[in-house]
Coordinates of N, CA and C in Angstrom, one line a residue:
X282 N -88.2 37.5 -105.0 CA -87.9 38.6 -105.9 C -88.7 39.8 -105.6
X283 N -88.2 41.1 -105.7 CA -88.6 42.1 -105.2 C -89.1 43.0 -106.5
X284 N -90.4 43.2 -107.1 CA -90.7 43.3 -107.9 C -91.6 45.2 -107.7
X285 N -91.4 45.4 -106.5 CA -92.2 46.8 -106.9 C -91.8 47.5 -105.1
X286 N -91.5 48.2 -104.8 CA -91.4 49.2 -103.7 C -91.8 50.3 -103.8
X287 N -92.8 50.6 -102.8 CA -94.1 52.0 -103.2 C -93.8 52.8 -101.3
X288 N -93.8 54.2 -101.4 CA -93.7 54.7 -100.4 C -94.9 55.1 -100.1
X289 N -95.3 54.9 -99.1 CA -97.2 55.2 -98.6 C -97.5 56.5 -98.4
X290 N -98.3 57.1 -98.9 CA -98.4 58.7 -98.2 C -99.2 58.5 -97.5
X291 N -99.2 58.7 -96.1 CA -100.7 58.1 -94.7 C -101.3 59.8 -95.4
X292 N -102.6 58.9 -94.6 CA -103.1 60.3 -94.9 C -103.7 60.9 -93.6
X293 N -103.8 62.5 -93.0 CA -103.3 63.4 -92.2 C -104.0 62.7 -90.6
X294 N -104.8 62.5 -91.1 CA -105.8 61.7 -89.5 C -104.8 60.1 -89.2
X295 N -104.1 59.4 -89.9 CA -103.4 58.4 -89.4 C -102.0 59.4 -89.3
X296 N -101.2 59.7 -89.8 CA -100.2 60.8 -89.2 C -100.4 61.3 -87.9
X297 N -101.9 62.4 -87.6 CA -101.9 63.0 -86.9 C -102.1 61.9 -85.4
X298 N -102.8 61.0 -85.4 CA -103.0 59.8 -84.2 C -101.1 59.0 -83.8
X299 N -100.5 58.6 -85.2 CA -99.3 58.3 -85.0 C -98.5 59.7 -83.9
X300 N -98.6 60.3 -84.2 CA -98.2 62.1 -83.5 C -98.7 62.1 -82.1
X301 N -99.9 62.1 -81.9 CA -100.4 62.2 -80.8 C -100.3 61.0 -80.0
X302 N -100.3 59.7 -80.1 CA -99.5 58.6 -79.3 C -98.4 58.8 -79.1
X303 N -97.4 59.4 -80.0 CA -95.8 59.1 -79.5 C -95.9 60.5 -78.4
X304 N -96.4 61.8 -78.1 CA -96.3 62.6 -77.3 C -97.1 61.7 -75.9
X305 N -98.3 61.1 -75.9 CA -98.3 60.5 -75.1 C -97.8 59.9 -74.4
X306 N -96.6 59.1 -74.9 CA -95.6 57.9 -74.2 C -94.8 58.9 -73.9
X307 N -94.3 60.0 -74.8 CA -93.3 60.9 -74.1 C -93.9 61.5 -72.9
X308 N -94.8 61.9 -72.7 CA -95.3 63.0 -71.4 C -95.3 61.6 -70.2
X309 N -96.0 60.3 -70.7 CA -96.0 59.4 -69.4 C -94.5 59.0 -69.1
X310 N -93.5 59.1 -70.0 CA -92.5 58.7 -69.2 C -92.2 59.5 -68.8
X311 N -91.6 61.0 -69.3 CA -91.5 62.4 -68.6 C -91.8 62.2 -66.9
X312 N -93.2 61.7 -66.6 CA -94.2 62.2 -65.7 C -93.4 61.5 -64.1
X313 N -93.0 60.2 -65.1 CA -92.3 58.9 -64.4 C -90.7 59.2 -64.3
X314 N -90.6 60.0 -64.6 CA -89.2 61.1 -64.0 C -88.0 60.4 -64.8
X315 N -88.3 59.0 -66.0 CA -87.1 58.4 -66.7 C -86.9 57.9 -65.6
X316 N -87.1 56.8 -64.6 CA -86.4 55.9 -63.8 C -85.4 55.2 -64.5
X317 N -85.8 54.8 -65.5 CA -85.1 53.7 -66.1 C -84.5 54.1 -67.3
X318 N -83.3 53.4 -67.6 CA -82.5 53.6 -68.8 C -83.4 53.7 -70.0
X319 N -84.4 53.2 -70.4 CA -84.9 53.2 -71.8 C -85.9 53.8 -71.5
X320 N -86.3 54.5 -70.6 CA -87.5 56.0 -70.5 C -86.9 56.9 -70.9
X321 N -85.4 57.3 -71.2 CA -84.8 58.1 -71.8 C -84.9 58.1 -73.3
X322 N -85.0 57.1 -74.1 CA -85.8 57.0 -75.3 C -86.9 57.7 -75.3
X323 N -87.8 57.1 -74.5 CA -89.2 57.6 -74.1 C -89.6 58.6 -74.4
X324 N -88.8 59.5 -73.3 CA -89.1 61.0 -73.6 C -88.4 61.8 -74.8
X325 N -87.5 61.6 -75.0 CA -86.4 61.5 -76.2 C -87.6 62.0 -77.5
X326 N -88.2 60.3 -77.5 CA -88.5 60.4 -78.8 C -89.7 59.2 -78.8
X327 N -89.9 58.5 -77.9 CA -90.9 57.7 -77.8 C -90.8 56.2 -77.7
X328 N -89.1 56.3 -78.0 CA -88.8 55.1 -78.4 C -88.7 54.4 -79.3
X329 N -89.0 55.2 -80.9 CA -89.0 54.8 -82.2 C -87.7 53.9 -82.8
X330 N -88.6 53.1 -83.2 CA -87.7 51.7 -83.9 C -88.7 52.0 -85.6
X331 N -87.6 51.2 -86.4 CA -87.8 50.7 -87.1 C -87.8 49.4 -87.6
X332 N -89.0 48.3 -87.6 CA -89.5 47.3 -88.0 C -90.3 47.1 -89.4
X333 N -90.1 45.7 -89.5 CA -91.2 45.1 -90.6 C -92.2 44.0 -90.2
X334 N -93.4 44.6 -91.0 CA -94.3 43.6 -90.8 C -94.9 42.7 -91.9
X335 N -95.1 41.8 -92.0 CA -95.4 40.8 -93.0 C -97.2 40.9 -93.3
X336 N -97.4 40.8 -94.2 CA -98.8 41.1 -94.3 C -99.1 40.4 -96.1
X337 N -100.5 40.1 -96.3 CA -101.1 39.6 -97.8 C -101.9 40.8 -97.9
X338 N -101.7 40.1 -99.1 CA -102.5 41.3 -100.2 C -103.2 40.3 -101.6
X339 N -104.5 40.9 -101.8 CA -104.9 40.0 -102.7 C -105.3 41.2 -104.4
X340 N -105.0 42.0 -104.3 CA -105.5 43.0 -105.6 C -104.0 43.7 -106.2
X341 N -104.1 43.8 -107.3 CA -102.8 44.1 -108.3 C -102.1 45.3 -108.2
X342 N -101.7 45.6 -106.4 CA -101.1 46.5 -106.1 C -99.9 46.4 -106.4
X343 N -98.9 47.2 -106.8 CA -97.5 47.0 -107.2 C -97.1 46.1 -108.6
X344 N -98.0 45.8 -109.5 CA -98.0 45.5 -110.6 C -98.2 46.3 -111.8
X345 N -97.5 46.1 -112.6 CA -97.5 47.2 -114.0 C -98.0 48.7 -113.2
X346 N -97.5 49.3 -112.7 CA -97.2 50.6 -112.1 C -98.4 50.7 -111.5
X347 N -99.3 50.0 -110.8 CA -100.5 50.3 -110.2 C -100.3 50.4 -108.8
X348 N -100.7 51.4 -108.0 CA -100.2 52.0 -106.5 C -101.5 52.4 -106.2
X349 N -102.7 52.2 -106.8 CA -103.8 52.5 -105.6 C -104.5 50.8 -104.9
X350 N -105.0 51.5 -103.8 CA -105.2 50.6 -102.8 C -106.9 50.4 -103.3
X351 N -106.6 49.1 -102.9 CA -108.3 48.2 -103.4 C -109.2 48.6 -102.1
X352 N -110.6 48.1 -102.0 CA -111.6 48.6 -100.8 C -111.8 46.6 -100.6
X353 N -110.9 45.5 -101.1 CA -111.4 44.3 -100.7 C -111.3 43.7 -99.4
X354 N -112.4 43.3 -98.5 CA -112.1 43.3 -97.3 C -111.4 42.2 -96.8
X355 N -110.7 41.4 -97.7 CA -109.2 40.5 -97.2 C -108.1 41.0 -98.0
X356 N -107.8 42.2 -98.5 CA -106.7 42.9 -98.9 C -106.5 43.8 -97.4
X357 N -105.3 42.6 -96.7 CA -104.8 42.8 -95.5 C -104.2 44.6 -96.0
X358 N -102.7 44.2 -96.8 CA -102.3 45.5 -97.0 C -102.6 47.1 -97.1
X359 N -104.1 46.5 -98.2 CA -104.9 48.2 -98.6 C -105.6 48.0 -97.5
X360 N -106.0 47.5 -96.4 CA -107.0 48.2 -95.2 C -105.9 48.8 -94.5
X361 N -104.6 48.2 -94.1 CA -104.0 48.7 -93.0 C -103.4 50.2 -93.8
X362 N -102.8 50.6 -95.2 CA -102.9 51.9 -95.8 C -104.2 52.4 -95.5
X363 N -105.3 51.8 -95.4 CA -106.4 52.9 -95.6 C -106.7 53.6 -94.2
X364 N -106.7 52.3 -93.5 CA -107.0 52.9 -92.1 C -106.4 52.5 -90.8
X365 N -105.1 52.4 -91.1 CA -104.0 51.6 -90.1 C -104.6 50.2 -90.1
X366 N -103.6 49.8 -88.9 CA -103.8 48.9 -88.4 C -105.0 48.3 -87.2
X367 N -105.5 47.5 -86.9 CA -106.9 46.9 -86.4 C -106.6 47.3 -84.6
X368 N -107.7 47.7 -84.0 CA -107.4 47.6 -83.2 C -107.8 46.5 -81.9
X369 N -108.4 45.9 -83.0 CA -109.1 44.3 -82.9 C -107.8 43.3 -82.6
X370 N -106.8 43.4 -83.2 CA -106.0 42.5 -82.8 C -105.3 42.4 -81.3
X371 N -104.8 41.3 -80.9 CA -104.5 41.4 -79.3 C -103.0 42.3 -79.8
X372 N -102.2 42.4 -80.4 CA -100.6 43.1 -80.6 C -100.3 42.8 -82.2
X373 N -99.5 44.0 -82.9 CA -99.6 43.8 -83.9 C -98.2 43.3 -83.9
X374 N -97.6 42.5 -84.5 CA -96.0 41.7 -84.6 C -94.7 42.3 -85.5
X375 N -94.0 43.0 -85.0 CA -93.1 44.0 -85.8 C -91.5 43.0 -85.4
X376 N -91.0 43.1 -86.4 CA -89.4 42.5 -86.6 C -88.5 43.4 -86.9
X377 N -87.3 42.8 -86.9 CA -86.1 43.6 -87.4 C -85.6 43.7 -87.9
X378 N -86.0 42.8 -89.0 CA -85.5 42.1 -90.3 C -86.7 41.7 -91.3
X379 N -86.6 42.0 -92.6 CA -87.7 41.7 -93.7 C -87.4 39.8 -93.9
X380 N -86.1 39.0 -93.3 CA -86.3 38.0 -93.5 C -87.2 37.3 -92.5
X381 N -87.0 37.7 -90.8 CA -88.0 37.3 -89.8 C -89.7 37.8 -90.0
X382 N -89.6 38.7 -90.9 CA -90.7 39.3 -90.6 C -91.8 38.3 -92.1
X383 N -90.6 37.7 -93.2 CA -91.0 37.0 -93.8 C -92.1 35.6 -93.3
X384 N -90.7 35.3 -92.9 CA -90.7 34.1 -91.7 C -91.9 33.7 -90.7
X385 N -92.7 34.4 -90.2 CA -93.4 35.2 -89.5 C -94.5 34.6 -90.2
X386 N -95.1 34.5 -91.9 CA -96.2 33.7 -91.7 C -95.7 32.7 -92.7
X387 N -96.9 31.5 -92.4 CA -96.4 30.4 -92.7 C -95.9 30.3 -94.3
X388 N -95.0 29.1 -94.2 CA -94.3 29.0 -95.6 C -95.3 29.2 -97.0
X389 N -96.9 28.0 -96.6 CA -97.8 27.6 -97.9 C -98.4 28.3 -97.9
X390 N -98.2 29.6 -97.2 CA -99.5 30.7 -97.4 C -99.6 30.4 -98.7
X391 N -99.1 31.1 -99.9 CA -99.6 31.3 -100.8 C -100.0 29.9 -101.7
X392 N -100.0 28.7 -101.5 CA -100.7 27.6 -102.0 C -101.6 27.5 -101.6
X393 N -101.8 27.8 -99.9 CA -103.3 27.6 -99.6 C -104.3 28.3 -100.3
X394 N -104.1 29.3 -100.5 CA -104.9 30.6 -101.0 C -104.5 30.8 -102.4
X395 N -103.9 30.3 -102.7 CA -103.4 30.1 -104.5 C -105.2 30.8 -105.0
X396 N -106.1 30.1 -104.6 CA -107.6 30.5 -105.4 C -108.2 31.8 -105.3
X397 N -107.3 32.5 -104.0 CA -107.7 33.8 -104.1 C -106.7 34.8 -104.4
X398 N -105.7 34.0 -105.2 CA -104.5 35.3 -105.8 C -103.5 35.7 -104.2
X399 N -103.7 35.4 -103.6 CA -103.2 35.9 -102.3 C -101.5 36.1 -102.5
X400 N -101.1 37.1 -102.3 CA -99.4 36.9 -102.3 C -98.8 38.1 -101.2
X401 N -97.7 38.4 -100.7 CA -97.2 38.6 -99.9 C -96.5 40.1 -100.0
X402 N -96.5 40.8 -99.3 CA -95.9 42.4 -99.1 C -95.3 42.5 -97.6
X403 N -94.2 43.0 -97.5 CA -93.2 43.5 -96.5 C -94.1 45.0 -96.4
X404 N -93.9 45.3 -95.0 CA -94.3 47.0 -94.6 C -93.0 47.1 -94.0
X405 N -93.0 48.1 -93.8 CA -91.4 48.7 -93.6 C -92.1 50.1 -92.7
X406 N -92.0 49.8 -91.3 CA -92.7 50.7 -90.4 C -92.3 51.7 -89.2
X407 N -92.5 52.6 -89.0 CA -92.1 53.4 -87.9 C -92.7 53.3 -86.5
X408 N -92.1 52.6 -85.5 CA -93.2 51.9 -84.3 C -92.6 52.5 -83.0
X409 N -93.8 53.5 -82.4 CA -93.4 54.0 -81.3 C -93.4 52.9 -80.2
X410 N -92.3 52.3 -79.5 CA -92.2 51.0 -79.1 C -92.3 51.4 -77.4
X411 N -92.2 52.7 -76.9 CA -92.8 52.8 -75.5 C -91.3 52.3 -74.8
X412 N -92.2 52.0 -73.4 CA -91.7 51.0 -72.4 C -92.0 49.4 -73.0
X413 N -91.1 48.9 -72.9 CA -90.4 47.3 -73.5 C -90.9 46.8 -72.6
X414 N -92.1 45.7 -72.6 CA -92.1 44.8 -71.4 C -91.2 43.3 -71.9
X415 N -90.7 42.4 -70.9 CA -89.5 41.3 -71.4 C -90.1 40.3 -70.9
X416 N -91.7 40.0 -69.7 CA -92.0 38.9 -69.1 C -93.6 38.8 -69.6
X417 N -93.3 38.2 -70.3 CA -95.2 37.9 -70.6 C -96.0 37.9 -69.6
X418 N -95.7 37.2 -68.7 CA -96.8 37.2 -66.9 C -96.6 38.7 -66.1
X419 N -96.0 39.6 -66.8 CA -95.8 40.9 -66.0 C -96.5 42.0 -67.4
X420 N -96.1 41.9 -68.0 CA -96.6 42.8 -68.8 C -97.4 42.4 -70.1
X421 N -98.9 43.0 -70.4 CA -99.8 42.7 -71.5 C -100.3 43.9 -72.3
X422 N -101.5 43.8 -73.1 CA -102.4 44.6 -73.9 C -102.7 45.4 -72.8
X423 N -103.1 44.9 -71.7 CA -104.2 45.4 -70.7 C -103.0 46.4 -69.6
X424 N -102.2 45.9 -69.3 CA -100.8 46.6 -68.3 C -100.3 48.0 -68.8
X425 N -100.7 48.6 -68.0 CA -100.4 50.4 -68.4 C -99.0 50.3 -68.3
X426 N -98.2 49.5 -67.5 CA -96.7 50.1 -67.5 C -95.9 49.6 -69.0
X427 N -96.5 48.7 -69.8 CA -96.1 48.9 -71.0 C -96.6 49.4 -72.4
X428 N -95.5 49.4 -72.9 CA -96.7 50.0 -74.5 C -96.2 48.5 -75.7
X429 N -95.1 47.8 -75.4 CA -95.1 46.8 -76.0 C -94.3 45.6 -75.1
X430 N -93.9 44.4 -75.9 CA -93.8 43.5 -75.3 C -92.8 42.7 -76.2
X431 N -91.4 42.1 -75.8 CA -90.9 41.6 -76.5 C -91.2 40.1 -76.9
X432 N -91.7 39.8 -77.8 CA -92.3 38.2 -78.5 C -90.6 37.5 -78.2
X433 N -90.9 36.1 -77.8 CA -90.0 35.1 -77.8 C -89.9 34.3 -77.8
X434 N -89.0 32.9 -77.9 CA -89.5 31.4 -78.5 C -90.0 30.9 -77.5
X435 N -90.8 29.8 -77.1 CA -90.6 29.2 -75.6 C -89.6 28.7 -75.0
X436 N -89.3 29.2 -73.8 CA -88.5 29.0 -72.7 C -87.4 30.2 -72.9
X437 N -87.5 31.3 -73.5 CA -86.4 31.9 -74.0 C -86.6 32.6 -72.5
X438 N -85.2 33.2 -72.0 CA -85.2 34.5 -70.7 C -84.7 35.3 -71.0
X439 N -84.9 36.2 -71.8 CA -84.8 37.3 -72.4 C -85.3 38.3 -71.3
X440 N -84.1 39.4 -71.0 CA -84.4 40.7 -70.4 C -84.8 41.6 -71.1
X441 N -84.1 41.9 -72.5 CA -84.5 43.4 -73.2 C -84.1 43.1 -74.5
X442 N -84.8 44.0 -75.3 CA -85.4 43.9 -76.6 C -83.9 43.7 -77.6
X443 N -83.5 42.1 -78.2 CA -82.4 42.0 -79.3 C -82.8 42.3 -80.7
X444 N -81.7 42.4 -81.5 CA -82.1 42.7 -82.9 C -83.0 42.0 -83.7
X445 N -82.6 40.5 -83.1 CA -83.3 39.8 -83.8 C -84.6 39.4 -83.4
X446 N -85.0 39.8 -82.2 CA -86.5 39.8 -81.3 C -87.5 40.0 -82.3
X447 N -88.6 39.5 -82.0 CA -90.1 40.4 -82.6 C -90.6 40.9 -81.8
X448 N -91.2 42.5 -81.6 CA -91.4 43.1 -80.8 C -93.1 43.4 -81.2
X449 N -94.1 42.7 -80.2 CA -95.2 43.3 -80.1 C -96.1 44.5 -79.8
X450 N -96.3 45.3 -80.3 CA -96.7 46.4 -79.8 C -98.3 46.5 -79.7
X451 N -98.9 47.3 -78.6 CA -100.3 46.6 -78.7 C -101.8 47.9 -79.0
X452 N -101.0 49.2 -79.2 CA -102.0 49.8 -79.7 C -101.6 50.0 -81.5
X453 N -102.7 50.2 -81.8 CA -102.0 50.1 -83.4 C -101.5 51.4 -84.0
X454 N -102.0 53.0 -83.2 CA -102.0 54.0 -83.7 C -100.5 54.0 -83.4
X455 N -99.5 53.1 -82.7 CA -98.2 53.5 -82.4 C -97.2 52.4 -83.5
X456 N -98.1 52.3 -84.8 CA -97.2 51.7 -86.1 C -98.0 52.2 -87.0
X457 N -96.7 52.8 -88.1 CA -96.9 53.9 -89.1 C -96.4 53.1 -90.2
X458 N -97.1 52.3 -91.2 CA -96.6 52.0 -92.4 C -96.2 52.7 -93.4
X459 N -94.7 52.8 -93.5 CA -94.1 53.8 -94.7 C -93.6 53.4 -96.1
X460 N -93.0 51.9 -96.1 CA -93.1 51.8 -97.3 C -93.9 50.2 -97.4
X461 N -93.9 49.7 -99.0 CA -94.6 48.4 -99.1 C -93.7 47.8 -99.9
X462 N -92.9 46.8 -99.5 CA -92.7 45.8 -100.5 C -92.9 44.7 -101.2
X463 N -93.7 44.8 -102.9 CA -94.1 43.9 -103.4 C -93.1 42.6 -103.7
X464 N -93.6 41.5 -103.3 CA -92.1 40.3 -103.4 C -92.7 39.3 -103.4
X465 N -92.4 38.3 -104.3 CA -92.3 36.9 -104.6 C -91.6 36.3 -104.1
X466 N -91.5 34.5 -103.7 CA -90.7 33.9 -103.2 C -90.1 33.3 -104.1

């Protein structure tokens, strides 16, 4: 049950870095003359999809009209509003769907962590998704010719990015959290 939907206002230094990576990917594909069918995104526009990301939250955001973000350092949600997303992580995991992106962590989250209030928020995100890499052994974090990577089940042969894919992207300034939705299972 969907109990509270809050639109995030970033504030001007996460905007401005979201801005300045998507011209990035534009000018490197630009530079790369669009060889390829989806460098025409690229320079376009960067490539921008919209995804969701699944994320906890442990402080009384989205409850009885409360919309400020806590400073708790396992309130996943209010860190990535305060200061995006980590760049500590190897790829951050963006979907197509609020049910995959549900899906995405495990079912007992919230029993396990029942003792620290822990419950669940959808981000609803703007993700400059680059050049698509489709082969794990060809394209990484580390691989300049991509900016993300399409996630797949094992043994999947997947060429290019489907709707229902999870698409890893691996720098974080290139996912813009816009809205949050508070939800129960």
């Amino acid at each position: 049950m969907i109990y509270r939907v809050m639109k995030i206002h970033n504030s001007a230094k996460i905007l401005t870095r979201f801005e300045e990576y998507r011209e990035i990917v534009k000018s490197r594909a630009a530079r790369h003359g669009g060889v390829r069918r989806r460098d025409e995104r690229c320079i376009a526009d960067g490539n921008e999809l919209l995804r969701f990301h699944c994320a906890t939250f442990l402080c009384d955001l989205g409850q009885n009209g409360n919309s400020s973000i806590c400073s708790h350092q396992y309130c996943s949600v209010c860190g990535i509003i305060r200061v995006g997303f980590s760049s500590k992580m190897d790829g951050i995991s963006t979907l197509s769907t609020s049910w995959k992106g549900h899906a995405a962590l495990p079912e007992d989250l919230e029993e396990e962590f029942r003792f620290m209030h822990v419950k669940r928020a959808m981000l609803v995100c703007r993700v400059i998704a680059g050049r698509i890499g489709c082969d794990p052994e060809m394209g990484d974090k580390d691989d300049p010719g991509y900016d993300s990577l399409v996630g797949r089940e094992p043994g999947g042969t997947q060429t290019r990015l489907d709707e229902e894919d999870e698409l890893i992207v691996f720098n974080p300034r290139a996912v813009l959290p816009c809205f949050v939705i508070a939800y129960t299972v």
